[in-house]
Each structure stands twice: as C-alpha cells, then as structure tokens.
PDB file of C-alpha atoms in Angstrom:
ATOM      1  CA  MET P  23     -21.359 -14.883   1.816  1.00 48.00           C
ATOM      2  CA  GLU P  24     -19.724 -11.661   2.919  1.00 49.00           C
ATOM      3  CA  GLU P  25     -17.477 -13.569   5.294  1.00 49.00           C
ATOM      4  CA  ILE P  26     -16.333 -15.837   2.442  1.00 45.00           C
ATOM      5  CA  TYR P  27     -15.658 -12.789   0.286  1.00 42.00           C
ATOM      6  CA  ASP P  28     -13.491 -11.180   3.068  1.00 52.00           C
ATOM      7  CA  LEU P  29     -11.530 -14.425   3.469  1.00 47.00           C
ATOM      8  CA  LEU P  30     -10.785 -14.687  -0.284  1.00 49.00           C
ATOM      9  CA  LYS P  31      -9.827 -11.052  -0.324  1.00 50.00           C
ATOM     10  CA  GLN P  32      -7.230 -11.716   2.474  1.00 54.00           C
ATOM     11  CA  LEU P  33      -5.908 -14.788   0.759  1.00 56.00           C
ATOM     12  CA  VAL P  34      -4.990 -12.779  -2.382  1.00 62.00           C
ATOM     13  CA  ASP P  35      -3.369 -10.075  -0.282  1.00 75.00           C
ATOM     14  CA  PRO P  36       0.202 -11.148   0.456  1.00 78.00           C
ATOM     15  CA  GLU P  37       0.540  -8.808   3.443  1.00 80.00           C
ATOM     16  CA  SER P  38      -2.602 -10.119   5.015  1.00 81.00           C
ATOM     17  CA  ILE P  39      -1.527 -13.711   4.612  1.00 83.00           C
ATOM     18  CA  ILE P  40       1.670 -13.122   6.532  1.00 86.00           C
ATOM     19  CA  LYS P  41       0.250 -10.856   9.143  1.00 85.00           C
ATOM     20  CA  ILE P  42      -2.701 -13.157   9.899  1.00 85.00           C
ATOM     21  CA  GLY P  43      -1.162 -16.579   9.560  1.00 84.00           C
ATOM     22  CA  GLY P  44       2.558 -16.006   9.901  1.00 86.00           C
ATOM     23  CA  ILE P  45       5.012 -18.660   8.552  1.00 91.00           C
ATOM     24  CA  SER P  46       2.415 -21.442   8.677  1.00 91.00           C
ATOM     25  CA  LEU P  47      -0.093 -19.830   6.345  1.00 89.00           C
ATOM     26  CA  LEU P  48       2.699 -18.491   4.143  1.00 90.00           C
ATOM     27  CA  LEU P  49       3.975 -22.045   3.593  1.00 93.00           C
ATOM     28  CA  PHE P  50       0.498 -23.462   3.013  1.00 90.00           C
ATOM     29  CA  VAL P  51      -0.264 -20.798   0.365  1.00 88.00           C
ATOM     30  CA  ILE P  52       2.973 -21.510  -1.500  1.00 91.00           C
ATOM     31  CA  PHE P  53       2.182 -25.232  -1.276  1.00 92.00           C
ATOM     32  CA  ALA P  54      -1.397 -24.738  -2.451  1.00 87.00           C
ATOM     33  CA  GLU P  55      -0.477 -22.302  -5.367  1.00 84.00           C
ATOM     34  CA  THR P  56       2.164 -24.851  -6.668  1.00 80.00           C
ATOM     35  CA  GLY P  57       0.321 -28.026  -5.919  1.00 76.00           C
ATOM     36  CA  LEU P  58      -3.483 -27.605  -6.123  1.00 75.00           C
ATOM     37  CA  PHE P  59      -5.159 -26.521  -9.324  1.00 65.00           C
ATOM     38  CA  VAL P  60      -7.561 -24.439  -7.154  1.00 65.00           C
ATOM     39  CA  GLY P  61      -4.582 -22.341  -5.992  1.00 62.00           C
ATOM     40  CA  PHE P  62      -3.977 -20.484  -9.315  1.00 61.00           C
ATOM     41  CA  PHE P  63      -5.554 -17.245  -7.926  1.00 64.00           C
ATOM     42  CA  LEU P  64      -3.277 -17.124  -4.908  1.00 71.00           C
ATOM     43  CA  PRO P  65      -0.382 -14.647  -4.929  1.00 70.00           C
ATOM     44  CA  GLY P  66       3.035 -16.121  -5.670  1.00 75.00           C
ATOM     45  CA  ASP P  67       5.892 -13.836  -6.615  1.00 82.00           C
ATOM     46  CA  SER P  68       4.597 -10.921  -4.535  1.00 84.00           C
ATOM     47  CA  LEU P  69       4.071 -13.231  -1.482  1.00 87.00           C
ATOM     48  CA  VAL P  70       7.632 -14.551  -1.681  1.00 90.00           C
ATOM     49  CA  PHE P  71       9.031 -11.114  -2.224  1.00 90.00           C
ATOM     50  CA  ILE P  72       7.115  -9.568   0.788  1.00 89.00           C
ATOM     51  CA  ALA P  73       8.155 -12.590   2.914  1.00 91.00           C
ATOM     52  CA  GLY P  74      11.736 -11.426   2.369  1.00 91.00           C
ATOM     53  CA  ILE P  75      10.749  -7.867   3.408  1.00 89.00           C
ATOM     54  CA  PHE P  76       9.027  -9.077   6.553  1.00 88.00           C
ATOM     55  CA  CYS P  77      12.022 -11.190   7.474  1.00 88.00           C
ATOM     56  CA  VAL P  78      14.077  -8.039   7.887  1.00 85.00           C
ATOM     57  CA  SER P  79      11.410  -5.444   8.847  1.00 82.00           C
ATOM     58  CA  HIS P  80       9.026  -7.532  10.974  1.00 81.00           C
ATOM     59  CA  PRO P  81      11.034 -10.124  12.880  1.00 82.00           C
ATOM     60  CA  GLU P  82       8.221 -10.315  15.413  1.00 84.00           C
ATOM     61  CA  ILE P  83       6.074 -11.959  12.681  1.00 83.00           C
ATOM     62  CA  MET P  84       8.789 -13.677  10.676  1.00 84.00           C
ATOM     63  CA  ASP P  85      10.867 -15.140  13.538  1.00 84.00           C
ATOM     64  CA  VAL P  86      13.296 -16.973  11.398  1.00 90.00           C
ATOM     65  CA  ASN P  87      16.462 -15.851   9.535  1.00 91.00           C
ATOM     66  CA  ILE P  88      16.593 -15.439   5.855  1.00 92.00           C
ATOM     67  CA  ILE P  89      18.255 -18.854   5.125  1.00 94.00           C
ATOM     68  CA  GLU P  90      15.731 -20.771   7.240  1.00 95.00           C
ATOM     69  CA  LEU P  91      12.873 -18.928   5.618  1.00 94.00           C
ATOM     70  CA  GLU P  92      14.132 -19.687   2.088  1.00 96.00           C
ATOM     71  CA  LEU P  93      14.612 -23.406   2.917  1.00 96.00           C
ATOM     72  CA  LEU P  94      11.093 -23.669   4.344  1.00 96.00           C
ATOM     73  CA  MET P  95       9.557 -21.974   1.337  1.00 95.00           C
ATOM     74  CA  ILE P  96      11.609 -24.042  -1.086  1.00 97.00           C
ATOM     75  CA  SER P  97      10.480 -27.242   0.669  1.00 97.00           C
ATOM     76  CA  ALA P  98       6.760 -26.096   0.434  1.00 95.00           C
ATOM     77  CA  ALA P  99       7.153 -25.262  -3.275  1.00 95.00           C
ATOM     78  CA  VAL P 100       8.834 -28.564  -4.091  1.00 96.00           C
ATOM     79  CA  ALA P 101       6.232 -30.565  -2.109  1.00 96.00           C
ATOM     80  CA  GLY P 102       3.409 -28.622  -3.847  1.00 94.00           C
ATOM     81  CA  ASN P 103       4.740 -29.527  -7.243  1.00 94.00           C
ATOM     82  CA  VAL P 104       5.058 -33.190  -6.329  1.00 96.00           C
ATOM     83  CA  VAL P 105       1.362 -33.193  -5.359  1.00 94.00           C
ATOM     84  CA  GLY P 106       0.537 -31.421  -8.642  1.00 91.00           C
ATOM     85  CA  TYR P 107       2.539 -33.963 -10.620  1.00 93.00           C
ATOM     86  CA  TRP P 108       0.924 -37.015  -9.044  1.00 92.00           C
ATOM     87  CA  PHE P 109      -2.490 -35.457  -9.489  1.00 89.00           C
ATOM     88  CA  GLY P 110      -1.911 -34.902 -13.185  1.00 86.00           C
ATOM     89  CA  HIS P 111      -0.355 -38.463 -13.448  1.00 87.00           C
ATOM     90  CA  ARG P 112      -3.429 -40.005 -11.831  1.00 87.00           C
ATOM     91  CA  MET P 113      -6.089 -37.978 -13.656  1.00 80.00           C
ATOM     92  CA  GLY P 114      -4.376 -37.961 -17.015  1.00 72.00           C
ATOM     93  CA  LYS P 115      -6.125 -36.475 -20.026  1.00 72.00           C
ATOM     94  CA  ARG P 116      -9.440 -36.761 -18.283  1.00 72.00           C
ATOM     95  CA  LEU P 117      -8.718 -33.304 -16.910  1.00 71.00           C
ATOM     96  CA  TYR P 118      -9.135 -31.895 -20.509  1.00 67.00           C
ATOM     97  CA  LYS P 119     -12.662 -33.193 -20.427  1.00 70.00           C
ATOM     98  CA  ARG P 120     -13.532 -31.746 -16.981  1.00 70.00           C
ATOM     99  CA  LYS P 121     -16.121 -28.927 -17.041  1.00 74.00           C
ATOM    100  CA  ASP P 122     -15.146 -25.521 -16.085  1.00 65.00           C
ATOM    101  CA  SER P 123     -15.923 -24.373 -12.606  1.00 63.00           C
ATOM    102  CA  PHE P 124     -15.042 -21.403 -10.409  1.00 58.00           C
ATOM    103  CA  PHE P 125     -11.772 -23.103  -9.356  1.00 59.00           C
ATOM    104  CA  PHE P 126     -10.932 -24.913 -12.646  1.00 65.00           C
ATOM    105  CA  LYS P 127     -10.599 -23.420 -16.055  1.00 67.00           C
ATOM    106  CA  LYS P 128      -9.586 -25.687 -18.936  1.00 72.00           C
ATOM    107  CA  ARG P 129      -8.006 -22.754 -20.778  1.00 73.00           C
ATOM    108  CA  HIS P 130      -5.355 -22.580 -18.003  1.00 72.00           C
ATOM    109  CA  LEU P 131      -4.439 -26.152 -18.729  1.00 75.00           C
ATOM    110  CA  GLU P 132      -4.347 -25.601 -22.482  1.00 76.00           C
ATOM    111  CA  THR P 133      -2.258 -22.374 -22.016  1.00 74.00           C
ATOM    112  CA  THR P 134       0.266 -24.382 -19.949  1.00 78.00           C
ATOM    113  CA  LYS P 135       0.433 -27.177 -22.494  1.00 76.00           C
ATOM    114  CA  SER P 136       1.138 -24.531 -25.187  1.00 77.00           C
ATOM    115  CA  TYR P 137       3.902 -23.272 -23.071  1.00 72.00           C
ATOM    116  CA  TYR P 138       5.264 -26.761 -22.736  1.00 75.00           C
ATOM    117  CA  ASP P 139       5.224 -27.163 -26.452  1.00 74.00           C
ATOM    118  CA  GLN P 140       7.394 -24.004 -26.764  1.00 75.00           C
ATOM    119  CA  ASN P 141       9.767 -24.624 -23.833  1.00 73.00           C
ATOM    120  CA  GLY P 142       9.791 -28.343 -23.062  1.00 74.00           C
ATOM    121  CA  ARG P 143      10.978 -29.494 -19.600  1.00 77.00           C
ATOM    122  CA  ASN P 144      12.295 -26.010 -18.917  1.00 82.00           C
ATOM    123  CA  THR P 145       8.706 -25.068 -18.280  1.00 84.00           C
ATOM    124  CA  ILE P 146       8.987 -26.519 -14.749  1.00 88.00           C
ATOM    125  CA  ILE P 147      11.798 -23.944 -14.112  1.00 88.00           C
ATOM    126  CA  ILE P 148      10.578 -20.989 -16.113  1.00 85.00           C
ATOM    127  CA  GLY P 149       6.956 -21.603 -14.996  1.00 83.00           C
ATOM    128  CA  ARG P 150       7.926 -20.890 -11.442  1.00 88.00           C
ATOM    129  CA  PHE P 151       8.086 -17.220 -12.315  1.00 85.00           C
ATOM    130  CA  LEU P 152       4.698 -17.141 -14.215  1.00 82.00           C
ATOM    131  CA  PRO P 153       1.250 -16.978 -12.592  1.00 78.00           C
ATOM    132  CA  ILE P 154      -1.104 -19.722 -13.530  1.00 79.00           C
ATOM    133  CA  ILE P 155       1.736 -21.645 -15.376  1.00 83.00           C
ATOM    134  CA  ARG P 156       3.278 -22.122 -12.005  1.00 85.00           C
ATOM    135  CA  THR P 157       0.145 -23.923 -10.751  1.00 86.00           C
ATOM    136  CA  PHE P 158      -0.556 -26.050 -13.873  1.00 85.00           C
ATOM    137  CA  ALA P 159       3.032 -26.938 -14.941  1.00 88.00           C
ATOM    138  CA  PRO P 160       3.498 -29.831 -12.562  1.00 91.00           C
ATOM    139  CA  ILE P 161      -0.041 -31.099 -13.404  1.00 89.00           C
ATOM    140  CA  VAL P 162       0.704 -31.182 -17.120  1.00 87.00           C
ATOM    141  CA  ALA P 163       4.070 -32.840 -16.362  1.00 89.00           C
ATOM    142  CA  GLY P 164       2.103 -35.633 -14.762  1.00 89.00           C
ATOM    143  CA  ILE P 165      -0.373 -35.856 -17.559  1.00 87.00           C
ATOM    144  CA  ILE P 166       2.371 -36.267 -20.205  1.00 85.00           C
ATOM    145  CA  LYS P 167       4.155 -38.792 -17.915  1.00 86.00           C
ATOM    146  CA  MET P 168       7.454 -36.898 -17.593  1.00 87.00           C
ATOM    147  CA  ASP P 169      10.130 -39.075 -15.988  1.00 90.00           C
ATOM    148  CA  PHE P 170       9.717 -38.369 -12.212  1.00 93.00           C
ATOM    149  CA  LYS P 171      13.491 -38.213 -11.411  1.00 93.00           C
ATOM    150  CA  LYS P 172      14.004 -35.588 -14.165  1.00 92.00           C
ATOM    151  CA  PHE P 173      10.913 -33.826 -13.020  1.00 93.00           C
ATOM    152  CA  MET P 174      12.327 -33.638  -9.463  1.00 95.00           C
ATOM    153  CA  ILE P 175      15.560 -32.059 -10.776  1.00 95.00           C
ATOM    154  CA  TYR P 176      13.737 -29.322 -12.590  1.00 94.00           C
ATOM    155  CA  ASN P 177      11.202 -28.974  -9.708  1.00 95.00           C
ATOM    156  CA  THR P 178      13.864 -28.468  -7.107  1.00 96.00           C
ATOM    157  CA  LEU P 179      16.040 -26.242  -9.273  1.00 95.00           C
ATOM    158  CA  GLY P 180      13.022 -24.080 -10.242  1.00 94.00           C
ATOM    159  CA  ALA P 181      11.992 -23.696  -6.558  1.00 95.00           C
ATOM    160  CA  ILE P 182      15.545 -22.656  -5.508  1.00 96.00           C
ATOM    161  CA  LEU P 183      15.731 -20.018  -8.225  1.00 94.00           C
ATOM    162  CA  TRP P 184      12.226 -18.706  -7.699  1.00 93.00           C
ATOM    163  CA  ILE P 185      12.299 -18.505  -3.892  1.00 95.00           C
ATOM    164  CA  GLY P 186      15.914 -17.466  -3.817  1.00 94.00           C
ATOM    165  CA  THR P 187      15.435 -14.624  -6.281  1.00 91.00           C
ATOM    166  CA  PHE P 188      12.273 -12.919  -4.908  1.00 90.00           C
ATOM    167  CA  THR P 189      12.988 -13.607  -1.212  1.00 93.00           C
ATOM    168  CA  THR P 190      16.546 -12.299  -1.396  1.00 92.00           C
ATOM    169  CA  LEU P 191      15.455  -9.168  -3.340  1.00 89.00           C
ATOM    170  CA  GLY P 192      12.736  -8.440  -0.710  1.00 88.00           C
ATOM    171  CA  TYR P 193      15.195  -9.069   2.178  1.00 90.00           C
ATOM    172  CA  TYR P 194      17.947  -6.761   0.869  1.00 87.00           C
ATOM    173  CA  PHE P 195      15.559  -4.013  -0.264  1.00 83.00           C
ATOM    174  CA  GLY P 196      13.248  -4.363   2.809  1.00 74.00           C
ATOM    175  CA  ASN P 197      14.984  -1.756   4.845  1.00 75.00           C
ATOM    176  CA  ILE P 198      14.522   0.983   2.318  1.00 76.00           C
ATOM    177  CA  PRO P 199      11.735   3.334   3.463  1.00 77.00           C
ATOM    178  CA  TRP P 200      10.243   3.831  -0.005  1.00 75.00           C
ATOM    179  CA  VAL P 201       9.880   0.069  -0.393  1.00 73.00           C
ATOM    180  CA  GLN P 202       8.195  -0.383   2.937  1.00 69.00           C
ATOM    181  CA  ASN P 203       5.714   2.524   2.198  1.00 71.00           C
ATOM    182  CA  ASN P 204       4.882   1.385  -1.281  1.00 71.00           C
ATOM    183  CA  ILE P 205       4.358  -2.361  -0.956  1.00 70.00           C
ATOM    184  CA  GLY P 206       1.079  -2.087  -2.796  1.00 70.00           C
ATOM    185  CA  ILE P 207       2.629  -0.488  -5.855  1.00 77.00           C
ATOM    186  CA  ILE P 208       5.387  -3.079  -5.777  1.00 74.00           C
ATOM    187  CA  VAL P 209       2.894  -5.973  -5.691  1.00 69.00           C
ATOM    188  CA  ILE P 210       0.882  -4.454  -8.691  1.00 74.00           C
ATOM    189  CA  ALA P 211       4.165  -3.994 -10.588  1.00 75.00           C
ATOM    190  CA  LEU P 212       5.205  -7.666 -10.002  1.00 72.00           C
ATOM    191  CA  ILE P 213       1.811  -8.944 -11.120  1.00 68.00           C
ATOM    192  CA  ILE P 214       1.996  -6.906 -14.404  1.00 73.00           C
ATOM    193  CA  ILE P 215       5.602  -7.921 -15.181  1.00 70.00           C
ATOM    194  CA  THR P 216       4.957 -11.664 -14.502  1.00 67.00           C
ATOM    195  CA  LEU P 217       1.753 -11.621 -16.591  1.00 66.00           C
ATOM    196  CA  ILE P 218       3.287 -10.260 -19.729  1.00 66.00           C
ATOM    197  CA  PRO P 219       4.968 -13.628 -20.851  1.00 62.00           C
ATOM    198  CA  LEU P 220       1.742 -15.511 -19.990  1.00 60.00           C
ATOM    199  CA  LEU P 221      -0.388 -13.159 -22.091  1.00 60.00           C
ATOM    200  CA  LYS P 222       2.032 -13.659 -25.015  1.00 62.00           C
ATOM    201  CA  VAL P 223       1.553 -17.361 -24.853  1.00 57.00           C
ATOM    202  CA  TYR P 224      -2.216 -17.072 -24.455  1.00 57.00           C
ATOM    203  CA  PHE P 225      -2.655 -14.762 -27.494  1.00 57.00           C
ATOM    204  CA  SER P 226      -0.176 -16.689 -29.673  1.00 59.00           C
ATOM    205  CA  ARG P 227      -2.144 -19.878 -28.880  1.00 54.00           C
ATOM    206  CA  GLY P 228      -5.358 -18.165 -30.032  1.00 52.00           C
ATOM    207  CA  LYS P 229      -3.733 -17.056 -33.397  1.00 50.00           C
ATOM    208  CA  ASN P 230      -2.466 -20.643 -34.016  1.00 52.00           C
ATOM    209  CA  LYS P 231      -5.925 -22.081 -33.757  1.00 52.00           C
TER     210      LYS P 231
END
C-alpha cells in the first residue's frame, strides 16, 4: 500500500514525472490527463510549464529542442482528447448514471457540462487551461455528439495554445535563478490560479439548483 501511495505521490509531482520517466512519461501523463477520465488528478499546467524549464536547464533529461518538445506534447494532448471524445461518444449519457468511485466523480462531469452551457464549443479551447475541465471536456463533447471535424479544429487549436503558452513561458524563464530555486512555489501558484475559474463554475452551478 505504501508503494502505491509513493507512486501516486510521484505522479502528481511534475518534477518527479520528468526526472523519473523523461519525455516518455511526460507525454503519457499529458495524454492520460486529457484522454482518460481517471487522469483528472494528474498535473497539467505545471507539468507543461516545468517541461519548458527542463528543456533549457536540464538538457541531459530533456534531450530535444523547444520546438520538438512542443510538437510532441501537442500531439499527445490532441491524441488524448480524441480518445476522450470517442469514449464519451460510445458511453453516452450512461456515464451520468455511473456510480462514483475513487477515479470517477459524477460532479466533475456535471461541472464540465455546466461550463459547456456557458461557453459552448469554446470549452474545448478554454478548458485546456482548467484542471478537471481539461479532462472531461472531450468526454462531454462526445456525449453531446459534437461534430468530429469541428471538435478536431477546437481540439488542435486548444492544444497549440495551451502547450505553446506554458512551455514557452517555462523555457524563457527557466534560466532565471529565482525560478529554478522556487519551482514548488510556482507550481502551487499555477494550481491556485487555474482553479479559480473552475470554482466559480462549481459554485454558480450549486446556486442555480
């Protein structure tokens, strides 16, 4: 049990993910967080940001240039969303009847649907920058049978903006000593900032019930 706990602790620590598994594990986590509903607890924004930092500060671990790194991560994010879309398309509204478990919470699905009601198809793009919404947005898109071609346009554009923004910021600020010495603080700040819009949607949904 302790070994499982240690593994989960490492999987939510973006630095550990990259140091232990390198690019391969990095890409898998991005894919899982955006394509598998069990991946909602995985780090997203902070992982992509730190990948940019490691690209410039730890070339022995991240042995690709920034362009190659971004293209690989964009591909993983796009592929993850496609899997999420087809999972939602196949399962349909049966997911709303699924019982809660450690890896699945129906409230996450309902919160994402509320976000769709407010933002429409733009949720696929905006949701890239929001924890939990990022995981469940493609699933809900599949449930509501969004046109797949349109979904792919929003999917690809969202992945480019999300990966491009955070990775580039990490890359260009990665050489600043303060950034390198305070990665933990930066990760916490990113989590708080990206959770604010999600909390607004969650509480507004509660008031409208």
